[in-house]
Structures are given as C-alpha cells and as structure tokens.
XYZ file of C-alpha atoms in Angstrom:
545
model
C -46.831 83.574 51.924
C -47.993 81.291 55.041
C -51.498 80.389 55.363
C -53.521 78.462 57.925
C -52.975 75.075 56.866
C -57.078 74.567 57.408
C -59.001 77.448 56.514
C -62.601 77.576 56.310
C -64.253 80.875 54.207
C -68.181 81.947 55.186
C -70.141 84.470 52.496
C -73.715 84.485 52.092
C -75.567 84.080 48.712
C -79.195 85.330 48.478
C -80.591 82.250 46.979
C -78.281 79.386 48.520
C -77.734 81.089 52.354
C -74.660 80.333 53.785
C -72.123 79.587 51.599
C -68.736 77.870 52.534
C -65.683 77.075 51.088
C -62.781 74.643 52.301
C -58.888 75.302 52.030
C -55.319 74.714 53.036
C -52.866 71.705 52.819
C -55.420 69.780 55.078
C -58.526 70.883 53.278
C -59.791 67.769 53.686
C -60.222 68.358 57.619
C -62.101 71.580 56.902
C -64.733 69.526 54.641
C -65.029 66.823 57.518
C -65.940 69.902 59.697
C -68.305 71.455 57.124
C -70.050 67.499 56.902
C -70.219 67.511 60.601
C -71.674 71.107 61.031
C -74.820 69.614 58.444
C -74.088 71.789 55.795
C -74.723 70.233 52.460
C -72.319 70.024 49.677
C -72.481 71.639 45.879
C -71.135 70.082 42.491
C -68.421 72.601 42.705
C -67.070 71.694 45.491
C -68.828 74.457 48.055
C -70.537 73.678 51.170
C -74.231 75.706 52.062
C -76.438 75.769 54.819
C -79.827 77.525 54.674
C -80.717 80.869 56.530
C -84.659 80.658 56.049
C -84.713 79.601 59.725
C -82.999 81.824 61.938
C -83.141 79.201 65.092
C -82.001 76.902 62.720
C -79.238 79.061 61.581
C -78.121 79.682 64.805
C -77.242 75.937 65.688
C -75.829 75.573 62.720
C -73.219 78.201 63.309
C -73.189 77.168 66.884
C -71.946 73.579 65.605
C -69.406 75.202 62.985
C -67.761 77.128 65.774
C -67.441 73.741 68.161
C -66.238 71.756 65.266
C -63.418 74.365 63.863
C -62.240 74.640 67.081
C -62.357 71.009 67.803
C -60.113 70.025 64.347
C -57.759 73.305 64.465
C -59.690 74.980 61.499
C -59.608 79.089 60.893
C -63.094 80.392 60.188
C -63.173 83.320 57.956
C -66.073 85.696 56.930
C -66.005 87.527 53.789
C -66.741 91.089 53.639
C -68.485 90.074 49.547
C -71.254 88.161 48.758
C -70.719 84.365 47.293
C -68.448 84.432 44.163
C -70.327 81.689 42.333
C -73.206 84.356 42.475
C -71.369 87.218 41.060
C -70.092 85.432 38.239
C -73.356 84.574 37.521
C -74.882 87.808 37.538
C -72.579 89.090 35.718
C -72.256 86.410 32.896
C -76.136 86.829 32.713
C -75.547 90.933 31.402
C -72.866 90.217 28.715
C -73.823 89.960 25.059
C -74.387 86.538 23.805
C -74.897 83.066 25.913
C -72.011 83.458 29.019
C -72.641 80.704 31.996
C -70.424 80.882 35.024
C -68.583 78.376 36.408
C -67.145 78.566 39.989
C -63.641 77.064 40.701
C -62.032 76.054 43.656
C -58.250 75.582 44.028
C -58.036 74.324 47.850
C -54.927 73.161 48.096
C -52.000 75.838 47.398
C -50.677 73.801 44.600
C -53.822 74.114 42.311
C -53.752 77.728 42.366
C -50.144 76.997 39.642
C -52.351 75.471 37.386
C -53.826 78.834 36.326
C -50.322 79.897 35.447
C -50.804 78.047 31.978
C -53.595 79.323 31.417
C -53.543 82.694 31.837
C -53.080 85.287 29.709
C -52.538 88.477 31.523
C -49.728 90.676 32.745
C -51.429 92.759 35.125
C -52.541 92.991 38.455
C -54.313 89.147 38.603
C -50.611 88.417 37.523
C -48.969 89.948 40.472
C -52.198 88.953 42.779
C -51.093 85.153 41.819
C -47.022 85.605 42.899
C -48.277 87.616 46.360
C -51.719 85.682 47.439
C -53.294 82.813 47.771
C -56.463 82.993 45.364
C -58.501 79.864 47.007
C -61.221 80.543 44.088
C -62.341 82.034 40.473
C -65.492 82.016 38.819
C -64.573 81.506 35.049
C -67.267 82.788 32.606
C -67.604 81.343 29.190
C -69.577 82.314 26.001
C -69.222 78.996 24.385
C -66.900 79.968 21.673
C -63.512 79.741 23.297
C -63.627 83.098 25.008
C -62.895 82.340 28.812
C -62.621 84.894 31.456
C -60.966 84.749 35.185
C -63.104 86.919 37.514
C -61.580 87.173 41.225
C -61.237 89.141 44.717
C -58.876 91.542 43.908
C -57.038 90.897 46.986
C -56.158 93.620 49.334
C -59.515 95.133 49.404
C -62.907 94.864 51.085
C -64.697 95.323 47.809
C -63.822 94.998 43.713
C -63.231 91.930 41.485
C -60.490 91.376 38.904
C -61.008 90.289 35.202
C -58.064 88.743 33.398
C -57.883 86.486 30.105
C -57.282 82.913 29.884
C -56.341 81.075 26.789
C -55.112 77.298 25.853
C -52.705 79.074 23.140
C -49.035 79.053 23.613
C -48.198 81.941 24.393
C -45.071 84.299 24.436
C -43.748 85.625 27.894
C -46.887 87.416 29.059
C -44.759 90.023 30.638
C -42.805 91.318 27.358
C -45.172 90.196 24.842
C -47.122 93.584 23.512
C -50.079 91.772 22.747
C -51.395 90.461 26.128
C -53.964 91.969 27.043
C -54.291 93.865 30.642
C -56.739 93.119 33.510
C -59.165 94.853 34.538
C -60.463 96.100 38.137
C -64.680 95.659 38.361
C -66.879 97.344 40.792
C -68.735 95.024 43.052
C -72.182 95.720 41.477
C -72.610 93.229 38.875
C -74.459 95.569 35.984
C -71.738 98.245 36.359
C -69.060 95.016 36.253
C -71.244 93.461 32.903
C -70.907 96.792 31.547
C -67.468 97.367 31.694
C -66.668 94.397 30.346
C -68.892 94.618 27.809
C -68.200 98.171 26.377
C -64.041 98.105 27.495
C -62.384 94.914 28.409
C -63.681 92.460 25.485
C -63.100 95.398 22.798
C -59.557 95.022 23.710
C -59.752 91.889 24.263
C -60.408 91.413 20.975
C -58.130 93.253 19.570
C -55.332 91.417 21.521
C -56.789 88.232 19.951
C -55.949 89.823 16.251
C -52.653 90.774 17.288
C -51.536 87.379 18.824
C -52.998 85.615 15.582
C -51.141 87.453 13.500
C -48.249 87.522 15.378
C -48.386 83.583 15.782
C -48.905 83.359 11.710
C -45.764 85.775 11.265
C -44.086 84.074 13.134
C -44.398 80.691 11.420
C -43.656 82.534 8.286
C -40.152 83.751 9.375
C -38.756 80.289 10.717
C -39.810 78.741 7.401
C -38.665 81.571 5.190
C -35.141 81.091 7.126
C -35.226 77.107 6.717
C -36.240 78.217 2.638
C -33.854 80.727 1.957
C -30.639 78.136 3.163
C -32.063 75.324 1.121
C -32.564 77.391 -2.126
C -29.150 78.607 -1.856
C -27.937 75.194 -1.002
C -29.733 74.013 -3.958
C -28.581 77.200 -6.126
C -24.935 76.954 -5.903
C -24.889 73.292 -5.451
C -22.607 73.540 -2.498
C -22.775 73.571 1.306
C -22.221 77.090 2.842
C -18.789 76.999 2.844
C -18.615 76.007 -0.761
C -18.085 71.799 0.015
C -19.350 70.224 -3.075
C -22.639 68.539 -2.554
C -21.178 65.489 -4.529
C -24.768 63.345 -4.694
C -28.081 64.608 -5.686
C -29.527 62.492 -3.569
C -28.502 65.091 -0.212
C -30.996 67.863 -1.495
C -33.959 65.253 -1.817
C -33.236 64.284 1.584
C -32.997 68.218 2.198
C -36.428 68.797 0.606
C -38.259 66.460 2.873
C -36.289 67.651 5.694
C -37.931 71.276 5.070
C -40.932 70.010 4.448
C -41.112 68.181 7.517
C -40.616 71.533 9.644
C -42.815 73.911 7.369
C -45.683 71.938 8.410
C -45.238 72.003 11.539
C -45.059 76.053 11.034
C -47.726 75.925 8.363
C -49.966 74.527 10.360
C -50.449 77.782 12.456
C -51.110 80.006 9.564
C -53.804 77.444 8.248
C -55.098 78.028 11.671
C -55.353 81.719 11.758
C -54.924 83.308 8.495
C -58.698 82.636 7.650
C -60.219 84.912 9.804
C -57.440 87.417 9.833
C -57.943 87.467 6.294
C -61.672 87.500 5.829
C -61.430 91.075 7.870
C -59.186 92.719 5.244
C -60.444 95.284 3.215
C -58.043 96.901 0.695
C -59.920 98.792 -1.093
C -60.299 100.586 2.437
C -56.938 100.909 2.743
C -53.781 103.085 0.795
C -52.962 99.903 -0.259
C -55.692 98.760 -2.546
C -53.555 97.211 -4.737
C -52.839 94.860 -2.399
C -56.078 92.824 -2.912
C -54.449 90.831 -5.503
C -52.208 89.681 -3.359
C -54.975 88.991 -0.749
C -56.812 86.734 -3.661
C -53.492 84.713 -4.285
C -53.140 83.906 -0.260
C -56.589 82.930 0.265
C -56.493 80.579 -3.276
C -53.115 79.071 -1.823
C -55.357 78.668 1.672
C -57.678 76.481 -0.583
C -55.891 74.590 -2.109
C -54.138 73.341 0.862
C -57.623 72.825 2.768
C -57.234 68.903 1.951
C -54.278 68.785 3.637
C -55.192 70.548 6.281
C -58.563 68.362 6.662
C -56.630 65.546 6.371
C -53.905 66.188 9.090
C -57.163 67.512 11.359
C -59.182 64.150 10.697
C -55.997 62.171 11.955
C -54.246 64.566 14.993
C -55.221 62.853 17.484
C -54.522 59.449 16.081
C -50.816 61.149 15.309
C -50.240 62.484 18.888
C -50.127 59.069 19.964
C -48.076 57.343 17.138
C -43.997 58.021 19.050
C -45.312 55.481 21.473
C -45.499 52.660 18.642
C -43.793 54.407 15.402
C -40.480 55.667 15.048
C -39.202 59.113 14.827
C -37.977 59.169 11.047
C -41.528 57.641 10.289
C -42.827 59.960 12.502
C -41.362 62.560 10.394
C -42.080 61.108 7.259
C -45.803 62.102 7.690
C -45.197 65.261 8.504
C -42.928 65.706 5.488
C -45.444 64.508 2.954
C -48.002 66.547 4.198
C -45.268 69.378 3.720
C -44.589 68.368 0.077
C -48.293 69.062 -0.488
C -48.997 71.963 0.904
C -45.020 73.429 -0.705
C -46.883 75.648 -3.370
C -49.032 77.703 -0.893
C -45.788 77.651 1.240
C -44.337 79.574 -1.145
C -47.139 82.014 -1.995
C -47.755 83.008 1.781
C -43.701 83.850 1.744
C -43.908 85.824 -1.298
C -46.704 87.663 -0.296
C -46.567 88.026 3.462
C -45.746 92.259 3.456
C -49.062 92.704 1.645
C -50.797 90.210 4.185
C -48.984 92.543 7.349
C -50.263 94.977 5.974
C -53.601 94.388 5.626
C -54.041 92.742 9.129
C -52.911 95.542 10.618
C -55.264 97.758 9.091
C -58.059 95.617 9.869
C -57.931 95.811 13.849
C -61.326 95.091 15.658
C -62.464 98.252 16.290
C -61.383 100.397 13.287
C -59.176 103.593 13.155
C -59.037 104.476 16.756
C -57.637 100.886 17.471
C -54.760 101.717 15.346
C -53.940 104.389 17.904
C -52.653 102.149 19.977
C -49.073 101.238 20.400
C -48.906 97.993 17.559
C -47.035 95.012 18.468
C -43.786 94.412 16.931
C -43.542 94.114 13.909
C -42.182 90.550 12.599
C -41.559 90.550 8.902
C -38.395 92.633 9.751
C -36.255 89.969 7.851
C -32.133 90.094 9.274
C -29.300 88.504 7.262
C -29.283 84.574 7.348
C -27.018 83.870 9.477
C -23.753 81.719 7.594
C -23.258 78.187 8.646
C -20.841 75.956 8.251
C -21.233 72.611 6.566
C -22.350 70.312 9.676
C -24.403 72.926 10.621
C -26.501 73.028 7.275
C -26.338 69.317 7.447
C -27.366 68.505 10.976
C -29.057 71.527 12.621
C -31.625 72.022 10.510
C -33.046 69.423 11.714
C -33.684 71.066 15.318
C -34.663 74.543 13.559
C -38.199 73.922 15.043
C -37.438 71.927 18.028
C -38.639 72.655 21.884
C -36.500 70.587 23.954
C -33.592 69.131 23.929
C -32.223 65.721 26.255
C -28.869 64.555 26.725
C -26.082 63.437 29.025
C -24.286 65.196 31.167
C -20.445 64.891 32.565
C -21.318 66.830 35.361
C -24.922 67.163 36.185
C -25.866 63.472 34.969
C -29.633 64.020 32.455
C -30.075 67.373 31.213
C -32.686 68.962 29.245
C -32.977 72.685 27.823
C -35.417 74.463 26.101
C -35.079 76.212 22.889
C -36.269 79.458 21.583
C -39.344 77.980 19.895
C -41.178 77.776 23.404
C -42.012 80.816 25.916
C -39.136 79.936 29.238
C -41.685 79.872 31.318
C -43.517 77.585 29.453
C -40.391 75.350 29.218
C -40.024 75.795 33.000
C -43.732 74.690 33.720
C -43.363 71.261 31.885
C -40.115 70.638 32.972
C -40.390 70.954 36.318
C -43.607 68.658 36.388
C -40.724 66.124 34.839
C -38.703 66.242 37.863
C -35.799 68.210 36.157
C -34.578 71.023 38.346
C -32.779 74.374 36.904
C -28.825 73.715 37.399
C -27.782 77.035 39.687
C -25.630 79.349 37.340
C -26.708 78.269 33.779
C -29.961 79.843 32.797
C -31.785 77.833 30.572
C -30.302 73.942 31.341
C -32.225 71.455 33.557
C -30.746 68.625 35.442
C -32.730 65.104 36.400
C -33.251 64.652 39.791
C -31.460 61.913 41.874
C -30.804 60.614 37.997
C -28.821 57.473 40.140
C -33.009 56.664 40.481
C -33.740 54.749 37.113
C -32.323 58.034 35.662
C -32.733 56.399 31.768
C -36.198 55.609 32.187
C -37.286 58.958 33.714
C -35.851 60.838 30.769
C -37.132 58.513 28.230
C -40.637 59.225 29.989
C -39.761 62.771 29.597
C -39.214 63.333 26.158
C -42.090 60.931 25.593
C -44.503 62.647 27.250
C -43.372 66.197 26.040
C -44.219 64.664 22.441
C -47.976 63.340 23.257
C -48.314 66.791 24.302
C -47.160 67.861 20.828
C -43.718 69.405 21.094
C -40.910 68.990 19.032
C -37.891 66.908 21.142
C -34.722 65.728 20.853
C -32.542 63.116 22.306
C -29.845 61.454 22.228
C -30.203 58.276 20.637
C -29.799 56.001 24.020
C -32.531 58.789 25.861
C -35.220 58.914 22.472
C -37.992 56.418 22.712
C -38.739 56.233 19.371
C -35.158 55.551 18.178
C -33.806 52.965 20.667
C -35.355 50.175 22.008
C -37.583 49.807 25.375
C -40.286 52.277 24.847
C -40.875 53.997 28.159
C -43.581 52.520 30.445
C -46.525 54.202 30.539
C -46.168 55.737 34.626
C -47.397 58.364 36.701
C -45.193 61.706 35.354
C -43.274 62.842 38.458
C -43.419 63.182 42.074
C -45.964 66.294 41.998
C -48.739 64.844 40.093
C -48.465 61.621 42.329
C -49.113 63.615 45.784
C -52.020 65.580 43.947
C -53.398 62.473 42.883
C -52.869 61.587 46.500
C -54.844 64.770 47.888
C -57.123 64.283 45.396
C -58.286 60.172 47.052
C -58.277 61.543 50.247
C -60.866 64.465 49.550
C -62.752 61.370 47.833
C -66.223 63.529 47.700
C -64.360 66.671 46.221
C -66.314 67.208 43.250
C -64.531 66.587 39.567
C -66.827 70.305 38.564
C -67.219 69.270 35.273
C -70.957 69.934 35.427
C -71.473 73.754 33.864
C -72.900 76.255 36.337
C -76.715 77.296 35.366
C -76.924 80.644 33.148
C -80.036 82.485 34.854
C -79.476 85.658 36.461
C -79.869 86.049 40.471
C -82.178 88.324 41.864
C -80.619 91.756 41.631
C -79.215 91.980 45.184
C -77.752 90.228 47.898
C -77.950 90.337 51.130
C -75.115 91.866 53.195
C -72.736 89.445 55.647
C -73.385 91.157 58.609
C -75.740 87.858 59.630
C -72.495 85.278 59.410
C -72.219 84.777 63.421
C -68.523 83.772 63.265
C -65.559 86.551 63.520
C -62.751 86.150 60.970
C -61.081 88.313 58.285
C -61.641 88.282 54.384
C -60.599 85.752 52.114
C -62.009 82.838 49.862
C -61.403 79.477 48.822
C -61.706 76.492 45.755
C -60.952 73.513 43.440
C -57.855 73.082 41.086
C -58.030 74.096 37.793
C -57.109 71.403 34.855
C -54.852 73.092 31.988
C-alpha cells in the first residue's frame, strides 16, 4: 500500500489545541518541520501547538504550510478529534482504574510489531494487512487486560476495539476462542458503554476458553509422552517388541518425561487455579464430580513448592544456555518434573471431570453456554506406533519449537514444529534472517549462509531459547553442546536499521511514561479550524512486544 514517505497528520484536542503527529520512512523530516513550525513536543511522541490565540494560530499554520512544502512533507487533517483524547475519555467510563496510553508507530515497520500482540481476527485484523495504522491508544486496567482502540479506516467517523495479549497464541484466524473486534461510535460514553456491557463480557469469556484450552492442551502432549513410557515400562520392550536389555534405559526414560511434563505442567499450574476456583458442581448434572475437583486442587498444592521454586529462579534459568549446557539444562527441568510426577498423574486421571466443569463455569452463566464452545481437546486418538529409534530418540523433541540443521541444498535450515502457532514461527524467524524456501511450506533457509553462516545460526537457536522456546540443533549448530558460545550481537539485519531509525529520530520519545487517567471535558471541538487542506489519516510510535 504506498504512502507518502513524509506525512504529517493535524487533529485538534480541546485541552492541548493543535495536535500533530509525524510519519513515513523519513519521519524524522516531518518532526524537523513540526520543531521548525514552534510546535512543542509530548512524551508520546506528538507534536501541539496552542489555539488560545487565534493571530497566533494563524502564523503558526502559516509556518507549517512554508515548512512542509519546503522539506516535501504531506499535511493531512483529520476529520476526528485527537486519539490520545478519546482513549482517554473513554478509559475514564469503564469499570475499575483504565489509563490510556497513546502509541505511535511512524515508521511502516512498527506497525508489525502489533502482529504479536494481537489477539483478534476481525476487522482491526484485516485493517492491519490493507492500511497503514500510524497510531493506537492502548487502554489498560492494571491487571493485564490491554485493549487496541483505532480509526477504523475507511471512514470519516468510528473507532475499532480489538484484544491484545502477551500469551502464545494459536492461529488467530482458526482458533474458536479469539475473540472478535468491535466497531465504537465516536462519542466516547456510548464507546465506554459498549465496551463495558458487550465487548469485555466476551472478552472474558474468550479468556476462560483460551485458559482452558492452553491447560488441555498441556494435558494431552504429556498424557501421549505417559502412555508410551508406561507401556514401554509395562512390557519391558521397545514398540516393536526389542528387548530393553538394561534397566538403566527406563531411568533415563523417566527423567526424559519428566523433563517435558514440566515444561507442559507448567501451563496448567498457571491456569488451572482460577479456572478451578469458578467451578461449581453441585450447580451442575455432574455433582459428583466435586471429588474429583478436591483431588486436582490438593495435587495443585502440593506442587505449589515447585512451582514457587521454578518462579523464584525463571529468570535466572532463561539465561543459563548461554553458560550451562543443554543436558544440564535439562536436568533442572527434569527434577522439577520428578517432583511435581504425582499431581502429573492426578490432573491426567481426572482431566474429563475438570472439562467438564470449566465448561460449565463460563463467565457469564447459562446464556454463555449458548455460544458455539471451542473444540473440545480431551478427544484422546490412538497413540500412534513407533518404531524403536523413534521411542528412543524422538521423544526427546515431543515438546520442541524449532528445529536447526544443515542443508545439501539450501545451506542452514530451520523449521518449526507443531508446538508453536506458524505464524508465530514465521515472526521470529524471519527477525533471524531465515527466509521461507519457495515450495516447502514450513522450512526456512539462512540467508547468504556463505556470511559467517555457523555463527548466525548458533545466534539463532540461542536467542530463540532466552526467549524460552524449546530448540534443537545439530550438534556443530547448538550452543550449548559444542564449543564457541555465540557472541552476544545485534539479531539480524531488521532490528539493526530500526535501531538505526530509532538514533536518527534521537528526541522520539521511549513512551514509557503512562498517560494521565482524568477524564476530558465532555466535548471537543470540531476540525473545521485546522487551516491546512489534506485528507484523513493518523500517525505514531512503534510498539515493543
């Protein structure tokens, strides 16, 4: 979609005047204009100039006019009053303690960040592929809840409301449980009310859904992993009836699956709490259930130490593959497995009861339940049979993300397995210089790999890990299995231009400082005073996600 490569966008804002926002490839020209013109620059990154003084006004717009023309920018004038203001307002309506924060992506690339972010399959979705969205104002209540409020795009009037989240999430375009945006009117207490009485109901309720989804999901890759080792350990014999021949095999087995069920497990000590703490059985046609309930929520319990434990030293562990290796690496994980093994095997046992339950306890009560339910997971299919390398070597990349290895062909290759959304996979990728090979979904090449080629991948699959994914390499491309750790270096070729954009726009503001929570006076003043022509449109500051 082309866009002036310097774009500068004029609305008003009853309290600040004239409000103006930079944008384009050479944004940075468009704030040397804005500095020249005497307007004065916000934390956020916006640009105002007061309309108390109407002669004063006037030069100033006089001098924005000269200046644009002078460094080639395109002056645009909004048809809606200041976004920053709106999200205010409307923030200021909503139950609870919402603040506003306005966001300004002004170059094109910083509008991808809020791909990663967002959780939404609607019409913000589809406003991201077709337009440039220069800014957001993203409202907050404090208690992880974040909202993306823009132009809907296309029209003179109206604002869009879509969901962001830091959770992994599933392909938002399949998975049942995303919730839908939401078209707003452009008068702030209408807006605050339907979000309020419609979009954070469902909201919600898309919340329970994805939690339980995330925990069921957990449960059925370690109930696989569980049901192959206690037949293993059953019959005494690989799966196609090879004599295990030394005891010692299973123990190394046993700390293999406990090495992987934590990383699952993790996710239902996460979520199950709260999912749990809304079940009522004796509500339900399945009252007996509560004993069941009681069992999961002792196992929960007793594995809180654990779970403290591996919370008091995360961080510390995201950073160990840079100094310890990967079987020590693993070696933690599996004794924090061993621990928790008991509850393990309660939560499998009694996981139907648990559905259940959940599911009856939507947000919202019976007329939730109306609604079409998302998939159901505890559907269990036939395990599939295996050979005896394959029970001996790929369990071990059960719960894997990515995959690295050599090439004949395409030189340092990387793929992505089903335990991570593709487009996920795609968005990390990428940012590691790896390139989709044409005509086999799924595999990534290195780019001009002739270019320390090694190095790069090690980086790779070391930086994929900080980030806490599961990777593997081959042993010559794993940094915690062969020697020369990677160099700590800047990631790929995208993040060094940005960082580049970012020291040339030295006074672009970092927005970290929170936006103030006091409501506006109830209206705003129309645009018609803006003295410059233009067409509708809006600009902003990169999101970080």
């Amino acid at each position: 979609m082309p866009t002036p490569s310097t774009e500068i966008t004029l609305s008003t804002s009853r309290t600040l005047g004239l409000v103006a926002v930079a944008s384009g490839e050479n944004y940075p020209q468009a704030n040397q204009v804005l500095e020249a013109s005497r307007f004065s620059r916000l934390s956020n990154g916006a640009y105002t100039a007061s309309l108390a003084d109407a002669q004063a006004a006037r030069r100033t717009a006089s001098a924005l006019v000269h200046r644009a023309h002078e460094y080639g920018a395109t002056l645009v004038t909004s048809s809606r009053p200041y976004l920053g203001d709106i999200g205010i307002e409307i923030a200021a309506r909503l139950p609870g303690t919402w603040g506003a924060e306005l966001e300004i992506y002004a170059h094109p690339l910083w509008q991808e960040d809020l791909w990663y972010g967002l959780w939404e399959a609607g019409e913000i979705h589809q406003a991201l592929e077709d337009h440039r969205i220069p800014f957001a104002s993203v409202l907050k209540n404090g208690t992880g809840t974040e909202l993306l409020l823009i132009e809907r795009p296309g029209h003179r009037s109206g604002y869009l409301l879509g969901a962001l989240t830091d959770h992994e999430k599933e392909d938002v375009r399949e998975d049942p449980a995303t919730p839908g945006s939401m078209v707003l009117p452009a008068d702030p207490g209408l807006a605050a009310h339907a979000v309020t009485h419609t979009f954070l109901p469902t909201y919600r309720r898309a919340l329970h859904h994805r939690d339980l989804n995330t925990v069921l999901s957990a449960l059925e890759r370690i109930r696989e992993e569980h049901q192959i080792l206690k037949a293993i350990k059953d019959s005494g014999r690989y799966s196609d009836a090879v004599p295990l021949g030394d005891s010692r095999l299973i123990a190394g087995m046993e700390r293999g699956f406990a090495d992987h069920a934590w990383l699952e497990f993790r996710h239902v000590l996460e979520h199950a709490p709260l999912l749990l703490s809304r079940c009522r059985p004796a509500a339900t046609a399945w009252p007996d259930d509560g004993a069941a309930l009681t069992r999961l929520r002792e196992a929960h319990a007793h594995s809180q130490d654990t779970w403290d434990e591996w919370n008091g030293l995360r961080h510390e562990l995201y950073s160990i593959p840079r100094t310890l290796p990967a079987h020590e690496w693993s070696q933690v994980r599996g004794q924090m497995g061993l621990a928790v093994l008991p509850a393990i095997e309660t939560w499998l046992a009694d996981s139907e009861a648990f559905e259940r339950q959940v599911r009856a306890a939507v947000p919202g009560g019976p007329a939730a339940l109306s609604a079409p339910s998302p998939r159901l997971l505890t559907a269990r299919p036939a395990p599939r049979q295996r050979t005896a390398d394959h029970s001996r070597k790929d369990s071990s990349l059960l719960s894997d993300h990515f995959r690295f290895g050599a090439h004949p062909d395409y030189g340092f290759v990387a793929a992505a397995t089903a335990n991570i959304p593709a487009h996920l996979a795609n968005w990390f990728l990428v940012r590691e210089q790896f390139e989709p090979v044409p005509g086999t979904p799924g595999l990534y090449r290195l780019t001009n790999p002739e270019q320390d080629g090694i190095r790069r991948t090690r980086q790779a699959v070391h930086d994929l890990r900080r980030h806490g994914y599961e990777v593997h390499a081959d042993y010559s491309l794993d940094p915690g299995r062969s020697a020369s750790p990677p160099r700590l270096a800047v990631r790929n070729g995208l993040m060094e231009r940005r960082n580049g954009i970012a020291q040339a726009a030295a006074t672009r503001s970092p927005q970290q400082r929170g936006a103030p929570t006091t409501a506006l006076p109830e209206f705003l003043p129309q645009p018609g005073a803006v003295p410059v022509g233009g067409h509708t449109q809006a600009v902003g500051k990169g999101r970080s996600r």
